[in-house]
Structures are given as structure tokens and as C-alpha cells.
């Protein structure tokens, strides 16, 4: 069985990917792809990884854990999704973006050490990621939350490299959260691994949050009348309708952080663009882009 770890990150997907796959679990199961409910594995895997302390689980432990997660041990692919795989929100920026993420994922993989694995992650401009993840944690000031880290030094490529170093045989798929509305079908397919013949339902959930109801109705009618021959053409159609019918309050992100200037946000955004280019050039990385 190949185990697919969807790593989040926090404040990107907000469980939409998992919810969509759970709605389509019967269609996916027909292709040997299982999507367990998160309550079956999140606490279980966390506690097991802590107990193992980085050691490989013995066969009997592996069988017991797998049996608690799923009754279908013959499936070809199992999807596990949790933003806390890489770390909890309150420590997401300690010494960098998920600085212990590589080690944590090595520890989680030791629960099923012989299984082939994949990592999938959506990344987000630190200029909007930092404020969002700061709001997700409780009880600490901004200075305490950052713990001396300079926001201008935050790089997702450092996390991706740490994941590669700690898990050198695991392929990693990355996409920008900002592009997700255009890439949603490709993201779903990359994570689930379903065939082109599998028709998933409720795949417009993300777009409905950022496009007006009238716009969604018109776009779906257009797509029905003019089925796009490839993903690129579909992205062009979605982009055109978003340009006309997007909900401004959903796509215009207001950045309000004490001590942040417009110049700082611009520098962080420019650094993010360069960092994305760095990730695209890495070995062992599949990057989904519009």
C-alpha cells in the first residue's frame, strides 16, 4: 500500500481537500484508493510516533495501527491528511517555517517504514501566511509567537529541503495556495491518484467560496456547453469568470500586522516569488502551476 500524506499547510486548504475526497470515497474505493476519516488516525498516529521515538514500528504494531485505521488492508493507496503533521500552529514559525517538519515526517513514516509514501503540500506567501497562522494560535503576543525570527528570512524552500533530506526516497508535490482555485482538479488528482475515468462530485466547493452564485451558474453552463479539452483550457475559463465574478472580500486579503509596512509586504512577496522558483528547480519535486 502506498501512503499519501497531505501536509496542509495551516491556513491554506482548511480541510477542503479532505472533505471533497471523503464525499467521493466510494468512487475512489472502486480504484483501490481509501480515504479514512481523520478521527481514525490523527491522534493514533501522533501517539504512536511519540511512543516509537523515531524507531521503526515492529510488524505487529504496524498491523494493529493499520487495522484501526482501515478494514481494507488490500487497498493500493491510502490518503492521510492533517495540517499538524508538520507541527502545530503555535510553533509553525519557530526557527523558520515548520523547522522540525522533516524530522516529524520521518517519525510518522516509521509507523509504516516499508510502505511507499508521497508528500503533498500547499504553500502560501509568508506575507499572508504569518498573519493567518498567528491568528490561529492563542495566548501569545506577536513577538512571543515569532520568538526572534525575522519574517523576511522565512523560506518554504528550507522546509522542502528538510523534508527531502530526512525522507530522501519520498516524492513531494507542491503548489501555491494562491493558485489553488485554478488548480483544484489537478490538486485533487495529484493527491488521490484517481484515474481520468473517475468522475468526482462536489469539486466546485472551493470556487463557490470566492465566486458569486451567478458567476458559478454561468461558468458551469459555459463549461457544459463548451467542455474544455484539457486542464489548461479549463484554467483559462475559470480565470476569466473569476476576473468578472470573484467576490472582492474573499480574494482581496487585508494584511494588518503591527509594525508591518507596505514596503515589508512587497519585499516578502518578492522573496516568496523567488523562493517558489527555487522549489521548482529542486530534485524530487513535482510543482503544480497554472
mmCIF file of C-alpha atoms in Angstrom:
data_model
loop_
_atom_site.group_PDB
_atom_site.id
_atom_site.type_symbol
_atom_site.label_atom_id
_atom_site.label_comp_id
_atom_site.label_asym_id
_atom_site.label_seq_id
_atom_site.Cartn_x
_atom_site.Cartn_y
_atom_site.Cartn_z
ATOM 1 C CA UNK A 1 0.000 0.000 0.000
ATOM 2 C CA UNK A 2 1.236 3.474 -0.889
ATOM 3 C CA UNK A 3 0.558 6.045 1.833
ATOM 4 C CA UNK A 4 -0.116 9.622 0.765
ATOM 5 C CA UNK A 5 0.466 12.315 3.378
ATOM 6 C CA UNK A 6 -1.296 15.592 2.696
ATOM 7 C CA UNK A 7 0.611 18.002 4.947
ATOM 8 C CA UNK A 8 -1.566 21.094 4.742
ATOM 9 C CA UNK A 9 -0.148 23.643 5.454
ATOM 10 C CA UNK A 10 -2.136 25.561 8.059
ATOM 11 C CA UNK A 11 -4.338 28.343 6.695
ATOM 12 C CA UNK A 12 -4.245 27.033 3.137
ATOM 13 C CA UNK A 13 -6.598 24.196 2.323
ATOM 14 C CA UNK A 14 -8.663 24.381 5.561
ATOM 15 C CA UNK A 15 -9.722 20.718 5.168
ATOM 16 C CA UNK A 16 -11.496 21.297 1.842
ATOM 17 C CA UNK A 17 -9.389 18.698 0.057
ATOM 18 C CA UNK A 18 -10.105 16.033 2.657
ATOM 19 C CA UNK A 19 -13.823 16.842 2.714
ATOM 20 C CA UNK A 20 -14.023 16.535 -1.074
ATOM 21 C CA UNK A 21 -12.204 13.202 -1.099
ATOM 22 C CA UNK A 22 -14.397 11.883 1.718
ATOM 23 C CA UNK A 23 -17.503 12.794 -0.296
ATOM 24 C CA UNK A 24 -16.058 10.735 -3.167
ATOM 25 C CA UNK A 25 -14.730 7.843 -1.108
ATOM 26 C CA UNK A 26 -16.927 5.265 -2.887
ATOM 27 C CA UNK A 27 -15.736 6.367 -6.338
ATOM 28 C CA UNK A 28 -12.143 6.287 -5.134
ATOM 29 C CA UNK A 29 -12.557 2.944 -3.367
ATOM 30 C CA UNK A 30 -13.535 1.403 -6.702
ATOM 31 C CA UNK A 31 -9.993 2.218 -7.842
ATOM 32 C CA UNK A 32 -8.308 0.863 -4.709
ATOM 33 C CA UNK A 33 -7.945 4.299 -3.062
ATOM 34 C CA UNK A 34 -9.113 4.618 0.534
ATOM 35 C CA UNK A 35 -9.791 7.839 2.432
ATOM 36 C CA UNK A 36 -10.154 7.112 6.156
ATOM 37 C CA UNK A 37 -11.984 9.567 8.375
ATOM 38 C CA UNK A 38 -9.474 11.783 10.221
ATOM 39 C CA UNK A 39 -10.709 10.737 13.666
ATOM 40 C CA UNK A 40 -9.399 7.244 12.921
ATOM 41 C CA UNK A 41 -5.761 8.213 12.516
ATOM 42 C CA UNK A 42 -4.716 11.688 13.653
ATOM 43 C CA UNK A 43 -4.419 11.116 17.398
ATOM 44 C CA UNK A 44 -3.484 7.476 16.835
ATOM 45 C CA UNK A 45 -0.539 8.318 14.560
ATOM 46 C CA UNK A 46 0.629 11.166 16.803
ATOM 47 C CA UNK A 47 0.663 8.968 19.896
ATOM 48 C CA UNK A 48 2.292 6.066 18.052
ATOM 49 C CA UNK A 49 5.056 8.285 16.644
ATOM 50 C CA UNK A 50 5.761 9.649 20.135
ATOM 51 C CA UNK A 51 5.968 6.115 21.515
ATOM 52 C CA UNK A 52 8.291 4.890 18.757
ATOM 53 C CA UNK A 53 10.695 7.846 19.240
ATOM 54 C CA UNK A 54 11.938 7.606 15.673
ATOM 55 C CA UNK A 55 12.324 3.822 15.630
ATOM 56 C CA UNK A 56 10.628 1.621 13.041
ATOM 57 C CA UNK A 57 7.408 0.011 14.246
ATOM 58 C CA UNK A 58 7.562 -3.788 14.539
ATOM 59 C CA UNK A 59 5.276 -5.739 12.188
ATOM 60 C CA UNK A 60 2.663 -6.451 14.857
ATOM 61 C CA UNK A 61 2.386 -2.746 15.689
ATOM 62 C CA UNK A 62 2.060 -1.874 12.011
ATOM 63 C CA UNK A 63 -0.726 -4.409 11.568
ATOM 64 C CA UNK A 64 -2.535 -3.161 14.666
ATOM 65 C CA UNK A 65 -2.357 0.505 13.624
ATOM 66 C CA UNK A 66 -3.430 -0.254 10.052
ATOM 67 C CA UNK A 67 -6.338 -2.314 11.366
ATOM 68 C CA UNK A 68 -7.511 0.611 13.479
ATOM 69 C CA UNK A 69 -7.368 2.980 10.502
ATOM 70 C CA UNK A 70 -8.983 0.801 7.843
ATOM 71 C CA UNK A 71 -10.526 -2.602 7.339
ATOM 72 C CA UNK A 72 -9.289 -2.669 3.735
ATOM 73 C CA UNK A 73 -5.669 -3.746 4.063
ATOM 74 C CA UNK A 74 -5.567 -4.721 0.366
ATOM 75 C CA UNK A 75 -6.072 -1.196 -0.980
ATOM 76 C CA UNK A 76 -3.417 0.250 -3.270
ATOM 77 C CA UNK A 77 -3.398 3.793 -1.887
ATOM 78 C CA UNK A 78 -4.357 5.421 1.426
ATOM 79 C CA UNK A 79 -4.807 9.186 1.857
ATOM 80 C CA UNK A 80 -3.918 10.726 5.234
ATOM 81 C CA UNK A 81 -4.485 14.466 5.651
ATOM 82 C CA UNK A 82 -3.554 16.655 8.628
ATOM 83 C CA UNK A 83 -2.135 20.172 8.832
ATOM 84 C CA UNK A 84 -0.486 19.228 12.138
ATOM 85 C CA UNK A 85 1.722 16.572 10.539
ATOM 86 C CA UNK A 86 4.437 19.237 10.177
ATOM 87 C CA UNK A 87 3.801 20.846 13.558
ATOM 88 C CA UNK A 88 1.146 22.751 15.439
ATOM 89 C CA UNK A 89 0.117 26.307 14.580
ATOM 90 C CA UNK A 90 1.638 27.803 17.720
ATOM 91 C CA UNK A 91 5.085 26.585 16.688
ATOM 92 C CA UNK A 92 4.731 26.884 12.924
ATOM 93 C CA UNK A 93 7.351 29.646 12.664
ATOM 94 C CA UNK A 94 9.717 28.682 15.468
ATOM 95 C CA UNK A 95 13.232 28.870 13.943
ATOM 96 C CA UNK A 96 11.614 29.050 10.499
ATOM 97 C CA UNK A 97 8.595 27.586 8.716
ATOM 98 C CA UNK A 98 7.931 24.186 10.343
ATOM 99 C CA UNK A 99 11.607 23.832 11.178
ATOM 100 C CA UNK A 100 11.120 20.307 12.554
ATOM 101 C CA UNK A 101 8.861 19.212 9.688
ATOM 102 C CA UNK A 102 11.394 16.891 8.069
ATOM 103 C CA UNK A 103 12.109 15.052 11.322
ATOM 104 C CA UNK A 104 8.428 14.834 12.199
ATOM 105 C CA UNK A 105 7.542 13.276 8.862
ATOM 106 C CA UNK A 106 10.389 10.786 9.190
ATOM 107 C CA UNK A 107 8.948 9.809 12.571
ATOM 108 C CA UNK A 108 5.440 9.411 11.140
ATOM 109 C CA UNK A 109 6.781 7.317 8.276
ATOM 110 C CA UNK A 110 8.439 4.974 10.751
ATOM 111 C CA UNK A 111 4.977 3.719 11.690
ATOM 112 C CA UNK A 112 4.816 2.055 8.258
ATOM 113 C CA UNK A 113 8.504 2.030 7.305
ATOM 114 C CA UNK A 114 8.228 -0.360 4.353
ATOM 115 C CA UNK A 115 5.323 1.442 2.704
ATOM 116 C CA UNK A 116 5.947 3.696 -0.264
ATOM 117 C CA UNK A 117 4.985 7.263 0.548
ATOM 118 C CA UNK A 118 4.206 10.623 -1.017
ATOM 119 C CA UNK A 119 4.107 14.116 0.492
ATOM 120 C CA UNK A 120 1.745 16.820 -0.791
ATOM 121 C CA UNK A 121 1.704 20.404 0.416
ATOM 122 C CA UNK A 122 0.235 23.767 -0.493
ATOM 123 C CA UNK A 123 2.429 26.748 0.383
ATOM 124 C CA UNK A 124 1.425 30.383 0.911
ATOM 125 C CA UNK A 125 3.051 33.790 0.669
ATOM 126 C CA UNK A 126 4.566 34.451 4.124
ATOM 127 C CA UNK A 127 3.141 37.978 3.909
ATOM 128 C CA UNK A 128 -0.338 36.458 4.331
ATOM 129 C CA UNK A 129 0.649 33.141 5.947
ATOM 130 C CA UNK A 130 2.233 34.740 9.029
ATOM 131 C CA UNK A 131 -0.816 36.863 9.951
ATOM 132 C CA UNK A 132 -3.184 33.942 9.313
ATOM 133 C CA UNK A 133 -1.267 31.376 11.359
ATOM 134 C CA UNK A 134 -0.704 33.963 14.124
ATOM 135 C CA UNK A 135 -4.485 34.324 14.407
ATOM 136 C CA UNK A 136 -4.822 30.531 14.579
ATOM 137 C CA UNK A 137 -2.775 30.260 17.782
ATOM 138 C CA UNK A 138 -3.831 31.593 21.164
ATOM 139 C CA UNK A 139 -2.347 33.302 24.148
ATOM 140 C CA UNK A 140 0.888 34.783 22.815
ATOM 141 C CA UNK A 141 1.857 38.183 21.532
ATOM 142 C CA UNK A 142 3.289 38.585 18.049
ATOM 143 C CA UNK A 143 6.809 38.969 19.471
ATOM 144 C CA UNK A 144 6.418 35.799 21.547
ATOM 145 C CA UNK A 145 4.982 33.933 18.574
ATOM 146 C CA UNK A 146 7.866 34.883 16.266
ATOM 147 C CA UNK A 147 10.433 34.142 19.007
ATOM 148 C CA UNK A 148 13.137 36.255 17.388
ATOM 149 C CA UNK A 149 12.600 35.031 13.804
ATOM 150 C CA UNK A 150 12.892 37.757 11.147
ATOM 151 C CA UNK A 151 9.872 37.433 8.861
ATOM 152 C CA UNK A 152 11.999 38.404 5.875
ATOM 153 C CA UNK A 153 14.068 35.240 6.291
ATOM 154 C CA UNK A 154 11.125 32.814 6.099
ATOM 155 C CA UNK A 155 11.510 30.397 3.183
ATOM 156 C CA UNK A 156 9.341 27.432 2.231
ATOM 157 C CA UNK A 157 12.283 26.004 0.294
ATOM 158 C CA UNK A 158 14.045 25.371 3.604
ATOM 159 C CA UNK A 159 11.150 23.181 4.737
ATOM 160 C CA UNK A 160 11.016 21.346 1.401
ATOM 161 C CA UNK A 161 14.762 20.687 1.560
ATOM 162 C CA UNK A 162 14.435 19.420 5.143
ATOM 163 C CA UNK A 163 11.664 17.064 4.041
ATOM 164 C CA UNK A 164 13.898 15.814 1.234
ATOM 165 C CA UNK A 165 16.927 15.363 3.495
ATOM 166 C CA UNK A 166 15.010 13.439 6.163
ATOM 167 C CA UNK A 167 12.948 11.428 3.645
ATOM 168 C CA UNK A 168 15.129 11.166 0.520
ATOM 169 C CA UNK A 169 13.052 8.497 -1.235
ATOM 170 C CA UNK A 170 9.711 10.264 -0.871
ATOM 171 C CA UNK A 171 8.449 12.300 -3.844
ATOM 172 C CA UNK A 172 6.973 15.679 -2.924
ATOM 173 C CA UNK A 173 4.221 17.553 -4.750
ATOM 174 C CA UNK A 174 3.944 21.302 -4.077
ATOM 175 C CA UNK A 175 1.564 24.032 -5.208
ATOM 176 C CA UNK A 176 0.901 27.638 -4.251
ATOM 177 C CA UNK A 177 -2.256 28.188 -2.247
ATOM 178 C CA UNK A 178 -2.822 31.365 -4.241
ATOM 179 C CA UNK A 179 -3.180 29.226 -7.382
ATOM 180 C CA UNK A 180 -5.436 26.567 -5.850
ATOM 181 C CA UNK A 181 -8.729 27.901 -7.296
ATOM 182 C CA UNK A 182 -7.303 27.415 -10.793
ATOM 183 C CA UNK A 183 -5.596 24.122 -9.982
ATOM 184 C CA UNK A 184 -8.210 22.416 -7.820
ATOM 185 C CA UNK A 185 -8.958 19.425 -10.121
ATOM 186 C CA UNK A 186 -5.221 18.843 -10.604
ATOM 187 C CA UNK A 187 -4.577 19.074 -6.862
ATOM 188 C CA UNK A 188 -7.343 16.550 -6.134
ATOM 189 C CA UNK A 189 -5.985 14.174 -8.788
ATOM 190 C CA UNK A 190 -2.383 14.520 -7.607
ATOM 191 C CA UNK A 191 -3.280 13.664 -4.013
ATOM 192 C CA UNK A 192 -5.844 10.949 -4.655
ATOM 193 C CA UNK A 193 -4.182 9.421 -7.711
ATOM 194 C CA UNK A 194 -7.573 8.681 -9.279
ATOM 195 C CA UNK A 195 -7.801 7.919 -12.975
ATOM 196 C CA UNK A 196 -9.198 10.252 -15.626
ATOM 197 C CA UNK A 197 -12.216 7.942 -15.845
ATOM 198 C CA UNK A 198 -13.191 8.590 -12.221
ATOM 199 C CA UNK A 199 -15.654 11.462 -12.044
ATOM 200 C CA UNK A 200 -15.559 13.210 -8.689
ATOM 201 C CA UNK A 201 -18.537 15.174 -7.403
ATOM 202 C CA UNK A 202 -18.652 18.423 -5.409
ATOM 203 C CA UNK A 203 -15.363 19.602 -6.878
ATOM 204 C CA UNK A 204 -16.557 23.216 -7.057
ATOM 205 C CA UNK A 205 -16.690 23.724 -3.285
ATOM 206 C CA UNK A 206 -13.601 25.940 -3.325
ATOM 207 C CA UNK A 207 -14.760 28.134 -6.186
ATOM 208 C CA UNK A 208 -18.159 28.677 -4.559
ATOM 209 C CA UNK A 209 -16.401 30.421 -1.670
ATOM 210 C CA UNK A 210 -14.764 33.046 -3.878
ATOM 211 C CA UNK A 211 -17.175 33.438 -6.822
ATOM 212 C CA UNK A 212 -20.710 34.790 -6.815
ATOM 213 C CA UNK A 213 -23.599 32.348 -7.204
ATOM 214 C CA UNK A 214 -24.498 33.940 -10.522
ATOM 215 C CA UNK A 215 -20.920 33.596 -11.712
ATOM 216 C CA UNK A 216 -20.816 29.915 -10.732
ATOM 217 C CA UNK A 217 -24.086 29.280 -12.558
ATOM 218 C CA UNK A 218 -22.840 30.984 -15.705
ATOM 219 C CA UNK A 219 -19.456 29.272 -15.601
ATOM 220 C CA UNK A 220 -20.950 25.806 -15.156
ATOM 221 C CA UNK A 221 -23.367 26.441 -18.006
ATOM 222 C CA UNK A 222 -20.478 27.550 -20.210
ATOM 223 C CA UNK A 223 -18.381 24.513 -19.296
ATOM 224 C CA UNK A 224 -21.320 22.225 -20.055
ATOM 225 C CA UNK A 225 -21.792 23.830 -23.453
ATOM 226 C CA UNK A 226 -18.052 24.010 -24.179
ATOM 227 C CA UNK A 227 -16.281 21.123 -22.376
ATOM 228 C CA UNK A 228 -12.605 22.080 -22.047
ATOM 229 C CA UNK A 229 -10.331 19.647 -23.910
ATOM 230 C CA UNK A 230 -7.542 19.893 -21.336
ATOM 231 C CA UNK A 231 -6.742 21.343 -17.879
ATOM 232 C CA UNK A 232 -5.075 24.405 -19.396
ATOM 233 C CA UNK A 233 -8.252 25.406 -21.219
ATOM 234 C CA UNK A 234 -10.333 24.858 -18.084
ATOM 235 C CA UNK A 235 -7.985 27.119 -16.117
ATOM 236 C CA UNK A 236 -8.411 29.841 -18.728
ATOM 237 C CA UNK A 237 -12.194 29.599 -18.426
ATOM 238 C CA UNK A 238 -12.123 29.658 -14.622
ATOM 239 C CA UNK A 239 -9.711 32.570 -14.655
ATOM 240 C CA UNK A 240 -11.976 34.545 -16.981
ATOM 241 C CA UNK A 241 -15.050 34.008 -14.825
ATOM 242 C CA UNK A 242 -13.130 34.810 -11.640
ATOM 243 C CA UNK A 243 -11.983 38.074 -13.199
ATOM 244 C CA UNK A 244 -15.633 39.043 -13.661
ATOM 245 C CA UNK A 245 -17.474 37.362 -10.788
ATOM 246 C CA UNK A 246 -14.979 36.934 -7.929
ATOM 247 C CA UNK A 247 -16.134 38.111 -4.501
ATOM 248 C CA UNK A 248 -13.799 41.005 -3.616
ATOM 249 C CA UNK A 249 -14.000 40.353 0.130
ATOM 250 C CA UNK A 250 -12.749 36.798 -0.437
ATOM 251 C CA UNK A 251 -9.832 37.461 -2.791
ATOM 252 C CA UNK A 252 -8.533 40.810 -1.535
ATOM 253 C CA UNK A 253 -6.510 39.900 1.529
ATOM 254 C CA UNK A 254 -6.108 42.711 4.035
ATOM 255 C CA UNK A 255 -2.764 42.450 5.824
ATOM 256 C CA UNK A 256 -2.854 44.088 9.225
ATOM 257 C CA UNK A 257 0.129 43.323 11.449
ATOM 258 C CA UNK A 258 1.537 45.733 13.991
ATOM 259 C CA UNK A 259 4.828 47.165 12.751
ATOM 260 C CA UNK A 260 4.427 45.914 9.176
ATOM 261 C CA UNK A 261 4.749 48.392 6.323
ATOM 262 C CA UNK A 262 3.682 48.166 2.688
ATOM 263 C CA UNK A 263 7.361 48.002 1.748
ATOM 264 C CA UNK A 264 7.893 45.000 4.032
ATOM 265 C CA UNK A 265 4.937 43.173 2.497
ATOM 266 C CA UNK A 266 6.274 43.913 -1.000
ATOM 267 C CA UNK A 267 9.745 42.605 -0.091
ATOM 268 C CA UNK A 268 8.259 39.437 1.433
ATOM 269 C CA UNK A 269 6.148 38.859 -1.653
ATOM 270 C CA UNK A 270 9.134 39.295 -3.953
ATOM 271 C CA UNK A 271 11.162 36.881 -1.807
ATOM 272 C CA UNK A 272 8.288 34.381 -1.971
ATOM 273 C CA UNK A 273 8.238 34.506 -5.769
ATOM 274 C CA UNK A 274 11.985 33.808 -5.842
ATOM 275 C CA UNK A 275 11.543 31.017 -3.299
ATOM 276 C CA UNK A 276 8.905 29.364 -5.476
ATOM 277 C CA UNK A 277 11.382 29.368 -8.361
ATOM 278 C CA UNK A 278 13.931 27.755 -6.064
ATOM 279 C CA UNK A 279 11.487 24.990 -5.115
ATOM 280 C CA UNK A 280 10.565 24.334 -8.750
ATOM 281 C CA UNK A 281 14.245 23.710 -9.503
ATOM 282 C CA UNK A 282 14.690 21.141 -6.708
ATOM 283 C CA UNK A 283 15.199 17.452 -7.460
ATOM 284 C CA UNK A 284 12.378 15.118 -6.492
ATOM 285 C CA UNK A 285 9.744 17.880 -6.578
ATOM 286 C CA UNK A 286 6.609 17.985 -8.687
ATOM 287 C CA UNK A 287 5.298 21.532 -8.788
ATOM 288 C CA UNK A 288 1.723 22.196 -9.874
ATOM 289 C CA UNK A 289 1.354 25.540 -11.598
ATOM 290 C CA UNK A 290 -1.309 27.227 -13.735
#
